[in-house]
Tab-separated table of C-alpha atoms in Angstrom:
chain	number	residue	atom	x	y	z
K	19	UNK	CA	-3.440	18.379	24.565
K	20	UNK	CA	-2.698	15.904	21.793
K	21	UNK	CA	-5.411	13.197	21.737
K	22	UNK	CA	-4.769	10.182	23.940
K	23	UNK	CA	-5.799	7.774	21.178
K	24	UNK	CA	-2.538	8.346	19.307
K	25	UNK	CA	-0.692	5.030	19.305
K	26	UNK	CA	2.756	6.234	20.408
K	27	UNK	CA	3.009	5.602	24.147
K	28	UNK	CA	5.844	8.091	24.517
K	29	UNK	CA	4.733	10.620	21.894
K	30	UNK	CA	7.034	13.599	22.595
K	31	UNK	CA	4.436	16.313	22.008
K	32	UNK	CA	1.491	14.661	23.740
K	33	UNK	CA	1.274	17.502	26.291
K	34	UNK	CA	1.206	20.770	24.371
K	35	UNK	CA	-0.137	23.940	25.969
K	36	UNK	CA	-0.956	27.505	25.013
K	37	UNK	CA	0.564	29.805	27.648
K	38	UNK	CA	-0.166	33.510	28.152
K	39	UNK	CA	2.459	35.363	30.170
K	40	UNK	CA	2.542	38.955	31.417
K	41	UNK	CA	5.930	39.198	33.173
K	42	UNK	CA	6.760	42.331	35.112
K	43	UNK	CA	9.159	44.495	33.152
K	44	UNK	CA	8.793	42.493	29.935
K	45	UNK	CA	6.323	42.216	27.075
K	46	UNK	CA	3.203	40.071	27.368
K	47	UNK	CA	3.090	37.041	25.086
K	48	UNK	CA	1.151	33.990	23.984
K	49	UNK	CA	3.347	30.994	23.278
K	50	UNK	CA	3.036	27.289	22.583
K	51	UNK	CA	4.835	25.063	25.088
K	52	UNK	CA	5.689	21.374	25.188
K	53	UNK	CA	6.880	20.231	28.590
K	54	UNK	CA	8.053	16.870	27.239
K	55	UNK	CA	10.556	18.597	24.908
K	56	UNK	CA	12.895	20.918	26.872
K	57	UNK	CA	9.957	22.470	28.731
K	58	UNK	CA	10.425	25.658	26.726
K	59	UNK	CA	8.382	27.800	24.346
K	60	UNK	CA	8.217	26.454	20.788
K	61	UNK	CA	6.824	29.612	19.164
K	62	UNK	CA	4.570	32.558	19.914
K	63	UNK	CA	3.640	36.223	19.542
K	64	UNK	CA	3.979	39.176	21.906
K	65	UNK	CA	1.928	42.276	22.627
K	66	UNK	CA	3.933	44.350	20.107
K	67	UNK	CA	3.029	41.943	17.305
K	68	UNK	CA	6.417	40.218	17.065
K	69	UNK	CA	5.994	36.559	16.094
K	70	UNK	CA	8.769	33.984	16.575
K	71	UNK	CA	8.437	30.495	15.068
K	72	UNK	CA	10.884	27.575	15.114
K	73	UNK	CA	11.227	24.719	12.633
K	74	UNK	CA	13.675	21.829	12.751
K	75	UNK	CA	16.780	22.333	10.590
K	76	UNK	CA	17.268	18.885	9.084
K	77	UNK	CA	20.258	19.879	6.931
K	78	UNK	CA	22.379	20.831	9.951
K	79	UNK	CA	21.237	17.697	11.795
K	80	UNK	CA	22.215	15.476	8.831
K	81	UNK	CA	25.510	17.161	7.905
K	82	UNK	CA	26.782	18.255	11.320
K	83	UNK	CA	25.578	15.779	13.915
K	84	UNK	CA	28.849	16.380	15.767
K	85	UNK	CA	27.724	19.924	16.687
K	86	UNK	CA	25.057	18.648	19.089
K	87	UNK	CA	26.279	19.004	22.689
K	88	UNK	CA	23.820	16.496	24.247
K	89	UNK	CA	24.185	18.531	27.434
K	90	UNK	CA	23.591	22.073	28.640
K	91	UNK	CA	26.356	24.666	28.411
K	92	UNK	CA	26.816	28.424	28.673
K	93	UNK	CA	24.585	30.308	26.264
K	94	UNK	CA	21.235	29.799	24.558
K	95	UNK	CA	20.154	26.344	23.423
K	96	UNK	CA	17.935	25.833	20.365
K	97	UNK	CA	14.698	26.896	22.109
K	98	UNK	CA	15.732	29.473	24.736
K	99	UNK	CA	15.890	32.390	22.237
K	100	UNK	CA	12.172	32.066	21.429
K	101	UNK	CA	10.759	33.242	24.759
K	102	UNK	CA	13.647	35.664	25.245
K	103	UNK	CA	12.789	37.455	21.997
K	104	UNK	CA	9.084	37.494	22.861
K	105	UNK	CA	9.856	38.967	26.280
K	106	UNK	CA	12.237	41.659	25.107
K	107	UNK	CA	11.874	42.600	21.414
K	108	UNK	CA	9.274	44.708	19.594
K	109	UNK	CA	10.605	44.568	16.010
K	110	UNK	CA	12.599	42.259	13.755
K	111	UNK	CA	15.475	44.744	13.946
K	112	UNK	CA	15.613	44.384	17.736
K	113	UNK	CA	15.334	40.598	17.402
K	114	UNK	CA	18.235	40.442	14.930
K	115	UNK	CA	20.403	42.534	17.254
K	116	UNK	CA	19.557	40.259	20.188
K	117	UNK	CA	20.328	37.083	18.199
K	118	UNK	CA	23.656	38.503	17.076
K	119	UNK	CA	24.648	39.087	20.695
K	120	UNK	CA	23.669	35.611	21.919
K	121	UNK	CA	26.032	32.698	22.271
K	122	UNK	CA	24.235	29.758	20.665
K	123	UNK	CA	24.488	25.994	20.756
K	124	UNK	CA	22.083	23.118	20.251
K	125	UNK	CA	21.613	20.214	22.621
K	126	UNK	CA	20.096	17.790	20.120
K	127	UNK	CA	17.748	19.372	17.567
K	128	UNK	CA	19.141	22.208	15.442
K	129	UNK	CA	16.413	24.670	14.484
K	130	UNK	CA	15.986	27.797	12.435
K	131	UNK	CA	13.678	30.686	13.318
K	132	UNK	CA	11.177	32.705	11.303
K	133	UNK	CA	10.605	36.123	12.887
K	134	UNK	CA	8.093	38.756	11.736
K	135	UNK	CA	6.692	42.018	13.120
K	136	UNK	CA	3.588	44.165	12.701
K	137	UNK	CA	5.234	46.370	10.048
K	138	UNK	CA	5.561	43.448	7.641
K	139	UNK	CA	9.297	42.961	8.123
K	140	UNK	CA	10.590	39.392	8.488
K	141	UNK	CA	13.724	37.274	8.402
K	142	UNK	CA	14.849	33.687	8.890
K	143	UNK	CA	17.694	33.047	11.323
K	144	UNK	CA	19.713	29.864	10.788
K	145	UNK	CA	23.183	28.323	10.775
K	146	UNK	CA	25.518	28.647	7.804
K	147	UNK	CA	25.923	25.514	5.675
K	148	UNK	CA	29.057	24.518	7.606
K	149	UNK	CA	27.251	24.948	10.926
K	150	UNK	CA	29.590	27.618	12.315
K	151	UNK	CA	28.115	31.056	11.464
K	152	UNK	CA	24.869	32.931	11.992
K	153	UNK	CA	22.927	33.731	8.817
K	154	UNK	CA	19.984	36.106	8.428
K	155	UNK	CA	17.817	35.542	5.339
K	156	UNK	CA	15.830	38.729	4.861
K	157	UNK	CA	12.237	38.767	3.675
K	158	UNK	CA	11.148	40.732	0.600
K	159	UNK	CA	8.119	42.944	0.108
K	160	UNK	CA	7.387	41.299	-3.244
K	161	UNK	CA	6.712	37.783	-1.943
K	162	UNK	CA	5.974	36.027	1.376
K	163	UNK	CA	8.968	34.529	3.184
K	164	UNK	CA	8.583	30.732	3.229
K	165	UNK	CA	10.316	28.141	5.382
K	166	UNK	CA	10.136	24.375	5.981
K	167	UNK	CA	12.978	22.187	7.300
K	168	UNK	CA	15.907	22.888	4.988
K	169	UNK	CA	18.359	25.796	5.137
K	170	UNK	CA	17.217	28.719	3.004
K	171	UNK	CA	20.753	30.105	2.728
K	172	UNK	CA	21.812	27.009	0.757
K	173	UNK	CA	19.479	27.929	-2.119
K	174	UNK	CA	22.042	30.499	-3.294
K	175	UNK	CA	24.475	27.675	-4.135
K	176	UNK	CA	23.571	25.386	-7.055
K	177	UNK	CA	25.602	22.403	-5.792
K	178	UNK	CA	24.103	22.560	-2.302
K	179	UNK	CA	20.609	22.990	-3.761
K	180	UNK	CA	21.089	19.836	-5.853
K	181	UNK	CA	22.238	17.942	-2.766
K	182	UNK	CA	19.196	19.124	-0.806
K	183	UNK	CA	16.912	18.081	-3.645
K	184	UNK	CA	18.233	14.519	-3.314
K	185	UNK	CA	16.704	14.360	0.194
K	186	UNK	CA	13.804	16.759	-0.338
K	187	UNK	CA	11.228	14.470	1.255
K	188	UNK	CA	13.293	14.505	4.453
K	189	UNK	CA	14.305	18.157	4.711
K	190	UNK	CA	11.041	19.625	3.418
K	191	UNK	CA	12.313	21.117	0.149
K	192	UNK	CA	9.503	19.321	-1.692
K	193	UNK	CA	6.947	21.025	0.565
K	194	UNK	CA	8.693	24.367	0.030
K	195	UNK	CA	8.315	23.973	-3.745
K	196	UNK	CA	4.635	23.196	-3.235
K	197	UNK	CA	4.266	26.340	-1.117
K	198	UNK	CA	5.913	28.364	-3.888
K	199	UNK	CA	3.494	26.972	-6.441
K	200	UNK	CA	0.436	27.563	-4.290
K	201	UNK	CA	1.494	31.100	-3.381
K	202	UNK	CA	1.874	31.982	-7.076
K	203	UNK	CA	-1.759	30.940	-7.492
K	204	UNK	CA	-2.967	32.956	-4.479
K	205	UNK	CA	-4.428	36.398	-4.972
K	206	UNK	CA	-3.295	39.364	-2.910
K	207	UNK	CA	-4.036	40.567	-0.332
K	208	UNK	CA	-3.489	37.220	1.372
K	209	UNK	CA	-6.245	36.340	3.857
K	210	UNK	CA	-6.223	34.053	6.884
K	211	UNK	CA	-8.410	31.636	4.945
K	212	UNK	CA	-5.973	31.454	2.039
K	213	UNK	CA	-3.036	30.988	4.441
K	214	UNK	CA	-4.887	28.115	6.085
K	215	UNK	CA	-5.697	26.507	2.732
K	216	UNK	CA	-2.183	26.898	1.292
K	217	UNK	CA	-0.474	25.463	4.363
K	218	UNK	CA	-2.904	22.550	4.528
K	219	UNK	CA	-1.387	21.341	1.240
K	220	UNK	CA	1.958	20.737	2.946
K	221	UNK	CA	0.912	19.190	6.258
K	222	UNK	CA	3.291	16.314	6.938
K	223	UNK	CA	1.546	12.917	7.289
K	224	UNK	CA	-1.666	14.787	8.049
K	225	UNK	CA	-3.883	11.707	8.288
K	226	UNK	CA	-1.404	9.036	9.333
K	227	UNK	CA	-1.908	8.275	13.006
K	228	UNK	CA	1.191	6.062	13.072
K	229	UNK	CA	3.615	8.754	11.889
K	230	UNK	CA	5.781	10.209	14.634
K	231	UNK	CA	7.185	12.988	12.430
K	232	UNK	CA	4.045	14.830	11.411
K	233	UNK	CA	2.478	18.266	11.511
K	234	UNK	CA	1.477	18.531	15.165
K	235	UNK	CA	-0.081	21.982	15.100
K	236	UNK	CA	-0.778	24.883	12.759
K	237	UNK	CA	-0.595	28.478	14.015
K	238	UNK	CA	-1.711	31.510	12.000
K	239	UNK	CA	-0.363	34.761	13.452
K	240	UNK	CA	-1.968	38.181	13.020
K	241	UNK	CA	0.839	40.573	13.923
K	242	UNK	CA	-1.405	43.654	13.619
K	243	UNK	CA	-3.762	42.441	16.355
K	244	UNK	CA	-1.194	40.482	18.404
K	245	UNK	CA	-3.275	37.316	18.088
K	246	UNK	CA	-2.898	33.728	16.904
K	247	UNK	CA	-5.213	30.984	15.639
K	248	UNK	CA	-4.106	27.509	16.701
K	249	UNK	CA	-5.154	24.048	15.538
K	250	UNK	CA	-3.677	20.899	17.087
K	251	UNK	CA	-3.118	17.924	14.781
K	252	UNK	CA	-4.493	19.617	11.650
K	253	UNK	CA	-5.721	17.240	8.984
K	254	UNK	CA	-7.024	14.537	11.297
K	255	UNK	CA	-10.758	14.094	10.847
K	256	UNK	CA	-11.981	14.164	14.404
K	257	UNK	CA	-14.463	16.170	16.492
K	258	UNK	CA	-12.995	19.341	17.953
K	259	UNK	CA	-10.166	19.603	15.404
K	260	UNK	CA	-10.548	23.297	14.656
K	261	UNK	CA	-8.738	26.601	14.949
K	262	UNK	CA	-9.096	28.594	18.162
K	263	UNK	CA	-8.046	32.222	18.423
K	264	UNK	CA	-6.027	33.654	21.313
K	265	UNK	CA	-5.405	37.394	21.587
K	266	UNK	CA	-3.396	39.751	23.780
K	267	UNK	CA	-5.710	42.688	23.053
């Protein structure tokens, strides 16, 4: 769990757990859960090597606050698709088909999803810029697919990109640019160590104990071995702050 010495009395992610599930008739999975926020899986990997990760979509939250329902309704809220995909999908193709069939809404926190499989395929699923359509941003074999907290599909429009740049410290575009720079300097093949080092450059408020919006955990997924390395509160200099590996094999 998140250390008790954090100053926020009602810190929303103070009880975070790694959960392994082997449901009958579905795929086994390891997922990260926070019972103080929806009580649903936040991200994870399944026994077929499909990894599903969520990040907050700050652009939709800023521009379309009216889309939040603030109550449950028919369909999948912002976090329900994560465990569903882990339970039922083996590849990114199957995940994309499942997402297309779902009826989506968000209660309070719009998110976008990064999904990857053990064949190296990946895509980002998010809302369109007007908040009404599903968009799939496909990964390329020539460069790693990167994501922070802004909408990738807006990068294709110069005017929207300029608007996002005006709030880049809020939506994570500044950290995305840093990731781009660091990845250009990284030699291939990319190792777990290099992934850890590159991502450490964009931890949010890594050593500020008073920051509520901060990088709470860092997960490194190995889709070929259906495993994940997890570190809670990366960047804080404290005993026991290290990566631990969990595997389904």
